[in-house]
mmCIF file with all atom_site columns, C-alpha atoms in Angstrom:
data_model
loop_
_atom_site.group_PDB
_atom_site.id
_atom_site.type_symbol
_atom_site.label_atom_id
_atom_site.label_alt_id
_atom_site.label_comp_id
_atom_site.label_asym_id
_atom_site.label_entity_id
_atom_site.label_seq_id
_atom_site.pdbx_PDB_ins_code
_atom_site.Cartn_x
_atom_site.Cartn_y
_atom_site.Cartn_z
_atom_site.occupancy
_atom_site.B_iso_or_equiv
_atom_site.pdbx_formal_charge
_atom_site.auth_seq_id
_atom_site.auth_comp_id
_atom_site.auth_asym_id
_atom_site.auth_atom_id
_atom_site.pdbx_PDB_model_num
ATOM 1   C CA . SER A 1 1   ? -28.369 -25.379 7.939   1.00 85.00 ? 1   SER A CA 1
ATOM 2   C CA . ILE A 1 2   ? -29.521 -21.882 7.843   1.00 88.00 ? 2   ILE A CA 1
ATOM 3   C CA . SER A 1 3   ? -29.194 -20.034 11.237  1.00 91.00 ? 3   SER A CA 1
ATOM 4   C CA . SER A 1 4   ? -30.360 -16.736 12.770  1.00 87.00 ? 4   SER A CA 1
ATOM 5   C CA . LYS A 1 5   ? -29.013 -17.589 16.148  1.00 94.00 ? 5   LYS A CA 1
ATOM 6   C CA . GLU A 1 6   ? -26.764 -15.601 17.831  1.00 95.00 ? 6   GLU A CA 1
ATOM 7   C CA . LYS A 1 7   ? -24.837 -18.167 19.701  1.00 96.00 ? 7   LYS A CA 1
ATOM 8   C CA . GLU A 1 8   ? -24.041 -19.845 16.573  1.00 96.00 ? 8   GLU A CA 1
ATOM 9   C CA . LEU A 1 9   ? -22.782 -16.817 15.124  1.00 96.00 ? 9   LEU A CA 1
ATOM 10  C CA . LEU A 1 10  ? -20.421 -16.242 17.880  1.00 96.00 ? 10  LEU A CA 1
ATOM 11  C CA . ILE A 1 11  ? -19.195 -19.705 17.799  1.00 96.00 ? 11  ILE A CA 1
ATOM 12  C CA . TRP A 1 12  ? -18.554 -19.884 14.044  1.00 96.00 ? 12  TRP A CA 1
ATOM 13  C CA . TYR A 1 13  ? -16.963 -16.295 14.464  1.00 96.00 ? 13  TYR A CA 1
ATOM 14  C CA . GLN A 1 14  ? -14.589 -17.380 17.075  1.00 95.00 ? 14  GLN A CA 1
ATOM 15  C CA . ASN A 1 15  ? -13.943 -21.052 15.640  1.00 95.00 ? 15  ASN A CA 1
ATOM 16  C CA . CYS A 1 16  ? -14.057 -20.570 12.002  1.00 94.00 ? 16  CYS A CA 1
ATOM 17  C CA . HIS A 1 17  ? -13.902 -16.674 10.775  1.00 94.00 ? 17  HIS A CA 1
ATOM 18  C CA . LEU A 1 18  ? -11.091 -15.549 13.176  1.00 94.00 ? 18  LEU A CA 1
ATOM 19  C CA . LYS A 1 19  ? -9.155  -18.729 12.551  1.00 94.00 ? 19  LYS A CA 1
ATOM 20  C CA . ARG A 1 20  ? -9.586  -18.581 8.880   1.00 92.00 ? 20  ARG A CA 1
ATOM 21  C CA . ILE A 1 21  ? -8.613  -14.955 8.644   1.00 90.00 ? 21  ILE A CA 1
ATOM 22  C CA . SER A 1 22  ? -5.459  -15.717 10.802  1.00 92.00 ? 22  SER A CA 1
ATOM 23  C CA . GLU A 1 23  ? -4.652  -18.558 8.546   1.00 91.00 ? 23  GLU A CA 1
ATOM 24  C CA . LEU A 1 24  ? -4.744  -15.980 5.672   1.00 86.00 ? 24  LEU A CA 1
ATOM 25  C CA . SER A 1 25  ? -3.425  -13.135 7.329   1.00 88.00 ? 25  SER A CA 1
ATOM 26  C CA . GLY A 1 26  ? -6.432  -11.328 6.418   1.00 85.00 ? 26  GLY A CA 1
ATOM 27  C CA . LYS A 1 27  ? -8.752  -8.612  8.024   1.00 86.00 ? 27  LYS A CA 1
ATOM 28  C CA . LYS A 1 28  ? -11.581 -9.747  10.141  1.00 87.00 ? 28  LYS A CA 1
ATOM 29  C CA . TRP A 1 29  ? -15.186 -8.418  10.110  1.00 87.00 ? 29  TRP A CA 1
ATOM 30  C CA . SER A 1 30  ? -16.612 -6.903  12.880  1.00 88.00 ? 30  SER A CA 1
ATOM 31  C CA . LEU A 1 31  ? -18.640 -8.931  15.146  1.00 91.00 ? 31  LEU A CA 1
ATOM 32  C CA . ASP A 1 32  ? -20.853 -6.028  16.034  1.00 90.00 ? 32  ASP A CA 1
ATOM 33  C CA . PHE A 1 33  ? -21.733 -5.481  12.273  1.00 87.00 ? 33  PHE A CA 1
ATOM 34  C CA . LEU A 1 34  ? -22.451 -9.138  11.513  1.00 90.00 ? 34  LEU A CA 1
ATOM 35  C CA . LEU A 1 35  ? -24.745 -9.014  14.768  1.00 91.00 ? 35  LEU A CA 1
ATOM 36  C CA . LEU A 1 36  ? -26.545 -6.161  13.510  1.00 88.00 ? 36  LEU A CA 1
ATOM 37  C CA . LEU A 1 37  ? -27.137 -7.814  10.100  1.00 87.00 ? 37  LEU A CA 1
ATOM 38  C CA . LEU A 1 38  ? -28.524 -10.863 11.832  1.00 90.00 ? 38  LEU A CA 1
ATOM 39  C CA . GLN A 1 39  ? -30.687 -8.959  14.253  1.00 89.00 ? 39  GLN A CA 1
ATOM 40  C CA . GLN A 1 40  ? -32.162 -6.804  11.328  1.00 85.00 ? 40  GLN A CA 1
ATOM 41  C CA . GLY A 1 41  ? -32.946 -10.155 9.278   1.00 85.00 ? 41  GLY A CA 1
ATOM 42  C CA . THR A 1 42  ? -30.860 -9.181  6.350   1.00 84.00 ? 42  THR A CA 1
ATOM 43  C CA . GLY A 1 43  ? -28.121 -11.755 7.354   1.00 89.00 ? 43  GLY A CA 1
ATOM 44  C CA . LYS A 1 44  ? -28.293 -15.316 8.095   1.00 92.00 ? 44  LYS A CA 1
ATOM 45  C CA . LEU A 1 45  ? -25.279 -17.699 8.799   1.00 94.00 ? 45  LEU A CA 1
ATOM 46  C CA . ALA A 1 46  ? -25.417 -21.083 6.520   1.00 94.00 ? 46  ALA A CA 1
ATOM 47  C CA . LEU A 1 47  ? -23.421 -23.675 8.459   1.00 95.00 ? 47  LEU A CA 1
ATOM 48  C CA . VAL A 1 48  ? -21.680 -27.227 8.018   1.00 94.00 ? 48  VAL A CA 1
ATOM 49  C CA . LYS A 1 49  ? -21.976 -29.202 11.166  1.00 95.00 ? 49  LYS A CA 1
ATOM 50  C CA . SER A 1 50  ? -20.529 -32.613 12.255  1.00 93.00 ? 50  SER A CA 1
ATOM 51  C CA . LYS A 1 51  ? -22.176 -35.441 13.395  1.00 94.00 ? 51  LYS A CA 1
ATOM 52  C CA . ASN A 1 52  ? -21.535 -34.271 17.012  1.00 95.00 ? 52  ASN A CA 1
ATOM 53  C CA . ASN A 1 53  ? -23.130 -30.695 16.020  1.00 94.00 ? 53  ASN A CA 1
ATOM 54  C CA . GLU A 1 54  ? -19.718 -28.922 15.858  1.00 94.00 ? 54  GLU A CA 1
ATOM 55  C CA . ILE A 1 55  ? -19.559 -26.284 13.512  1.00 95.00 ? 55  ILE A CA 1
ATOM 56  C CA . LEU A 1 56  ? -17.124 -27.025 10.892  1.00 95.00 ? 56  LEU A CA 1
ATOM 57  C CA . GLY A 1 57  ? -17.177 -24.127 8.620   1.00 94.00 ? 57  GLY A CA 1
ATOM 58  C CA . GLY A 1 58  ? -19.865 -21.756 7.433   1.00 94.00 ? 58  GLY A CA 1
ATOM 59  C CA . CYS A 1 59  ? -20.668 -18.543 5.320   1.00 92.00 ? 59  CYS A CA 1
ATOM 60  C CA . PHE A 1 60  ? -22.348 -15.382 6.438   1.00 93.00 ? 60  PHE A CA 1
ATOM 61  C CA . ILE A 1 61  ? -24.892 -14.495 3.899   1.00 91.00 ? 61  ILE A CA 1
ATOM 62  C CA . LEU A 1 62  ? -26.964 -11.614 2.863   1.00 88.00 ? 62  LEU A CA 1
ATOM 63  C CA . LEU A 1 63  ? -30.637 -12.224 1.486   1.00 84.00 ? 63  LEU A CA 1
ATOM 64  C CA . SER A 1 64  ? -32.890 -9.790  -0.509  1.00 81.00 ? 64  SER A CA 1
ATOM 65  C CA . THR A 1 65  ? -35.668 -10.822 -2.755  1.00 79.00 ? 65  THR A CA 1
ATOM 66  C CA . GLU A 1 66  ? -33.863 -12.060 -5.738  1.00 83.00 ? 66  GLU A CA 1
ATOM 67  C CA . THR A 1 67  ? -30.120 -12.209 -4.656  1.00 84.00 ? 67  THR A CA 1
ATOM 68  C CA . LEU A 1 68  ? -28.258 -14.486 -2.198  1.00 86.00 ? 68  LEU A CA 1
ATOM 69  C CA . GLU A 1 69  ? -24.998 -12.945 -1.301  1.00 86.00 ? 69  GLU A CA 1
ATOM 70  C CA . LEU A 1 70  ? -22.059 -15.012 -0.217  1.00 84.00 ? 70  LEU A CA 1
ATOM 71  C CA . PHE A 1 71  ? -20.738 -12.227 2.081   1.00 81.00 ? 71  PHE A CA 1
ATOM 72  C CA . MET A 1 72  ? -18.292 -14.066 4.170   1.00 84.00 ? 72  MET A CA 1
ATOM 73  C CA . MET A 1 73  ? -17.146 -17.643 3.745   1.00 84.00 ? 73  MET A CA 1
ATOM 74  C CA . SER A 1 74  ? -15.042 -18.962 6.481   1.00 90.00 ? 74  SER A CA 1
ATOM 75  C CA . THR A 1 75  ? -14.002 -22.179 7.197   1.00 89.00 ? 75  THR A CA 1
ATOM 76  C CA . PRO A 1 76  ? -10.678 -23.231 8.692   1.00 92.00 ? 76  PRO A CA 1
ATOM 77  C CA . LEU A 1 77  ? -8.002  -24.793 6.562   1.00 91.00 ? 77  LEU A CA 1
ATOM 78  C CA . PHE A 1 78  ? -8.152  -28.150 7.788   1.00 93.00 ? 78  PHE A CA 1
ATOM 79  C CA . ASN A 1 79  ? -11.866 -28.567 7.296   1.00 91.00 ? 79  ASN A CA 1
ATOM 80  C CA . LEU A 1 80  ? -11.617 -26.497 4.006   1.00 87.00 ? 80  LEU A CA 1
ATOM 81  C CA . ASN A 1 81  ? -9.101  -29.578 2.716   1.00 91.00 ? 81  ASN A CA 1
ATOM 82  C CA . ILE A 1 82  ? -11.970 -32.212 3.586   1.00 92.00 ? 82  ILE A CA 1
ATOM 83  C CA . GLY A 1 83  ? -14.319 -30.426 1.249   1.00 89.00 ? 83  GLY A CA 1
ATOM 84  C CA . VAL A 1 84  ? -16.655 -28.416 3.798   1.00 91.00 ? 84  VAL A CA 1
ATOM 85  C CA . ASN A 1 85  ? -16.657 -25.484 1.564   1.00 87.00 ? 85  ASN A CA 1
ATOM 86  C CA . TYR A 1 86  ? -17.859 -28.007 -1.315  1.00 86.00 ? 86  TYR A CA 1
ATOM 87  C CA . PHE A 1 87  ? -20.872 -29.253 0.626   1.00 90.00 ? 87  PHE A CA 1
ATOM 88  C CA . LEU A 1 88  ? -21.663 -25.713 1.929   1.00 90.00 ? 88  LEU A CA 1
ATOM 89  C CA . THR A 1 89  ? -21.658 -24.168 -1.699  1.00 87.00 ? 89  THR A CA 1
ATOM 90  C CA . ASN A 1 90  ? -23.938 -27.088 -2.975  1.00 86.00 ? 90  ASN A CA 1
ATOM 91  C CA . GLU A 1 91  ? -26.257 -26.699 0.061   1.00 90.00 ? 91  GLU A CA 1
ATOM 92  C CA . LEU A 1 92  ? -26.458 -22.900 -0.653  1.00 90.00 ? 92  LEU A CA 1
ATOM 93  C CA . TYR A 1 93  ? -27.524 -23.320 -4.126  1.00 87.00 ? 93  TYR A CA 1
ATOM 94  C CA . ILE A 1 94  ? -30.174 -25.773 -3.282  1.00 89.00 ? 94  ILE A CA 1
ATOM 95  C CA . TYR A 1 95  ? -31.430 -23.579 -0.550  1.00 91.00 ? 95  TYR A CA 1
ATOM 96  C CA . ALA A 1 96  ? -31.498 -20.586 -3.205  1.00 89.00 ? 96  ALA A CA 1
ATOM 97  C CA . TRP A 1 97  ? -33.311 -22.767 -5.934  1.00 88.00 ? 97  TRP A CA 1
ATOM 98  C CA . LYS A 1 98  ? -35.837 -23.861 -3.283  1.00 92.00 ? 98  LYS A CA 1
ATOM 99  C CA . GLN A 1 99  ? -36.412 -19.977 -2.136  1.00 90.00 ? 99  GLN A CA 1
ATOM 100 C CA . ASN A 1 100 ? -36.606 -19.013 -5.884  1.00 91.00 ? 100 ASN A CA 1
ATOM 101 C CA . ILE A 1 101 ? -33.749 -16.777 -5.805  1.00 87.00 ? 101 ILE A CA 1
ATOM 102 C CA . ARG A 1 102 ? -32.275 -15.862 -9.144  1.00 83.00 ? 102 ARG A CA 1
ATOM 103 C CA . TYR A 1 103 ? -28.897 -14.722 -8.489  1.00 82.00 ? 103 TYR A CA 1
ATOM 104 C CA . VAL A 1 104 ? -25.787 -16.125 -6.050  1.00 82.00 ? 104 VAL A CA 1
ATOM 105 C CA . ASN A 1 105 ? -23.496 -13.330 -5.770  1.00 80.00 ? 105 ASN A CA 1
ATOM 106 C CA . TRP A 1 106 ? -19.936 -14.766 -4.948  1.00 73.00 ? 106 TRP A CA 1
ATOM 107 C CA . GLN A 1 107 ? -18.562 -11.192 -4.542  1.00 68.00 ? 107 GLN A CA 1
ATOM 108 C CA . SER A 1 108 ? -15.192 -10.301 -5.998  1.00 60.00 ? 108 SER A CA 1
ATOM 109 C CA . SER A 1 109 ? -11.822 -12.491 -5.807  1.00 57.00 ? 109 SER A CA 1
ATOM 110 C CA . ASN A 1 110 ? -8.330  -11.516 -5.480  1.00 54.00 ? 110 ASN A CA 1
ATOM 111 C CA . PRO A 1 111 ? -6.346  -12.370 -7.690  1.00 55.00 ? 111 PRO A CA 1
ATOM 112 C CA . PRO A 1 112 ? -9.181  -12.706 -10.506 1.00 61.00 ? 112 PRO A CA 1
ATOM 113 C CA . LEU A 1 113 ? -7.480  -15.774 -12.100 1.00 65.00 ? 113 LEU A CA 1
ATOM 114 C CA . GLY A 1 114 ? -6.543  -17.584 -8.637  1.00 64.00 ? 114 GLY A CA 1
ATOM 115 C CA . GLY A 1 115 ? -7.690  -20.660 -6.789  1.00 65.00 ? 115 GLY A CA 1
ATOM 116 C CA . LEU A 1 116 ? -11.059 -19.122 -5.546  1.00 63.00 ? 116 LEU A CA 1
ATOM 117 C CA . THR A 1 117 ? -11.969 -18.006 -8.845  1.00 68.00 ? 117 THR A CA 1
ATOM 118 C CA . LYS A 1 118 ? -11.363 -21.713 -10.148 1.00 71.00 ? 118 LYS A CA 1
ATOM 119 C CA . PHE A 1 119 ? -13.399 -22.736 -7.182  1.00 71.00 ? 119 PHE A CA 1
ATOM 120 C CA . LYS A 1 120 ? -16.306 -20.376 -7.971  1.00 69.00 ? 120 LYS A CA 1
ATOM 121 C CA . LYS A 1 121 ? -16.523 -21.285 -11.605 1.00 72.00 ? 121 LYS A CA 1
ATOM 122 C CA . SER A 1 122 ? -16.582 -24.931 -10.740 1.00 73.00 ? 122 SER A CA 1
ATOM 123 C CA . PHE A 1 123 ? -20.071 -23.729 -9.555  1.00 66.00 ? 123 PHE A CA 1
ATOM 124 C CA . ASN A 1 124 ? -21.009 -22.406 -12.980 1.00 68.00 ? 124 ASN A CA 1
ATOM 125 C CA . ALA A 1 125 ? -20.283 -18.821 -11.743 1.00 66.00 ? 125 ALA A CA 1
ATOM 126 C CA . LYS A 1 126 ? -20.116 -15.993 -14.457 1.00 66.00 ? 126 LYS A CA 1
ATOM 127 C CA . GLU A 1 127 ? -18.704 -12.637 -14.231 1.00 69.00 ? 127 GLU A CA 1
ATOM 128 C CA . MET A 1 128 ? -21.408 -10.058 -14.329 1.00 65.00 ? 128 MET A CA 1
ATOM 129 C CA . SER A 1 129 ? -21.424 -6.252  -14.436 1.00 65.00 ? 129 SER A CA 1
ATOM 130 C CA . PHE A 1 130 ? -24.009 -4.728  -12.127 1.00 56.00 ? 130 PHE A CA 1
ATOM 131 C CA . PRO A 1 131 ? -24.679 -1.202  -10.767 1.00 55.00 ? 131 PRO A CA 1
ATOM 132 C CA . ILE A 1 132 ? -23.839 -0.460  -7.124  1.00 52.00 ? 132 ILE A CA 1
ATOM 133 C CA . TYR A 1 133 ? -26.334 1.957   -5.210  1.00 51.00 ? 133 TYR A CA 1
ATOM 134 C CA . ASN A 1 134 ? -25.396 3.650   -2.294  1.00 51.00 ? 134 ASN A CA 1
ATOM 135 C CA . LYS A 1 135 ? -25.978 6.592   -0.271  1.00 52.00 ? 135 LYS A CA 1
ATOM 136 C CA . ILE A 1 136 ? -22.907 8.854   0.189   1.00 52.00 ? 136 ILE A CA 1
ATOM 137 C CA . TRP A 1 137 ? -23.143 11.135  3.299   1.00 52.00 ? 137 TRP A CA 1
ATOM 138 C CA . ASP A 1 138 ? -19.952 12.850  2.881   1.00 54.00 ? 138 ASP A CA 1
ATOM 139 C CA . LYS A 1 139 ? -19.851 14.411  -0.572  1.00 58.00 ? 139 LYS A CA 1
ATOM 140 C CA . SER A 1 140 ? -15.999 14.878  -0.339  1.00 58.00 ? 140 SER A CA 1
ATOM 141 C CA . ILE A 1 141 ? -15.042 11.123  -0.290  1.00 54.00 ? 141 ILE A CA 1
ATOM 142 C CA . ASN A 1 142 ? -14.038 9.705   -3.514  1.00 54.00 ? 142 ASN A CA 1
ATOM 143 C CA . ILE A 1 143 ? -15.069 5.906   -3.141  1.00 50.00 ? 143 ILE A CA 1
ATOM 144 C CA . LYS A 1 144 ? -13.221 4.570   -5.926  1.00 51.00 ? 144 LYS A CA 1
ATOM 145 C CA . ASN A 1 145 ? -9.846  6.005   -4.693  1.00 50.00 ? 145 ASN A CA 1
ATOM 146 C CA . ILE A 1 146 ? -10.439 4.528   -1.002  1.00 47.00 ? 146 ILE A CA 1
ATOM 147 C CA . TYR A 1 147 ? -11.878 1.067   -1.536  1.00 47.00 ? 147 TYR A CA 1
ATOM 148 C CA . LYS A 1 148 ? -10.197 -1.370  -3.707  1.00 44.00 ? 148 LYS A CA 1
ATOM 149 C CA . GLU A 1 149 ? -12.873 -3.874  -3.376  1.00 46.00 ? 149 GLU A CA 1
ATOM 150 C CA . SER A 1 150 ? -16.567 -3.224  -3.026  1.00 47.00 ? 150 SER A CA 1
ATOM 151 C CA . PHE A 1 151 ? -18.688 -5.323  -0.755  1.00 46.00 ? 151 PHE A CA 1
ATOM 152 C CA . VAL A 1 152 ? -22.488 -4.913  -1.719  1.00 44.00 ? 152 VAL A CA 1
ATOM 153 C CA . PHE A 1 153 ? -25.139 -5.505  0.870   1.00 45.00 ? 153 PHE A CA 1
ATOM 154 C CA . PRO A 1 154 ? -28.758 -4.826  0.613   1.00 45.00 ? 154 PRO A CA 1
ATOM 155 C CA . MET A 1 155 ? -30.223 -2.221  2.865   1.00 46.00 ? 155 MET A CA 1
ATOM 156 C CA . LYS A 1 156 ? -33.503 -1.063  3.950   1.00 46.00 ? 156 LYS A CA 1
ATOM 157 C CA . GLU A 1 157 ? -34.083 2.671   4.768   1.00 49.00 ? 157 GLU A CA 1
ATOM 158 C CA . ASN A 1 158 ? -36.852 3.848   6.575   1.00 46.00 ? 158 ASN A CA 1
ATOM 159 C CA . ILE A 1 159 ? -38.677 6.601   4.843   1.00 43.00 ? 159 ILE A CA 1
ATOM 160 C CA . SER A 1 160 ? -40.811 8.757   7.431   1.00 41.00 ? 160 SER A CA 1
#
């Protein structure tokens, strides 16, 4: 299911995202940042639930007119091993098709030849080059030297 409910985001964040990040010894995303995207309507949460309505896993997605960004897929290892992410990915492609979305952006994978890339390619993912536009407020920052990976998300700027 696709959700904009803050309560479901909090449950997914605590029970899936933080747990999966811990399993990977990774870096968690800021809950405040995800809440802001959800409140602005840019972000939504795609969830897989059990028959008892327990959240098994999910993906924080970002939506624009033509693109569905798989921003952060987080499913605990036990649920990952029973195929939750395959089901989730299939449902996301169906959702994109029904919404007339042209592109599903999987983001980058490290390592580029690892298991995650193989998983993505099993859904016919292709590597594509695309421009990244962002407004740089501090011109002294060299983005290429600071960021090893880029996470792109659509933004709306109010122009007065």
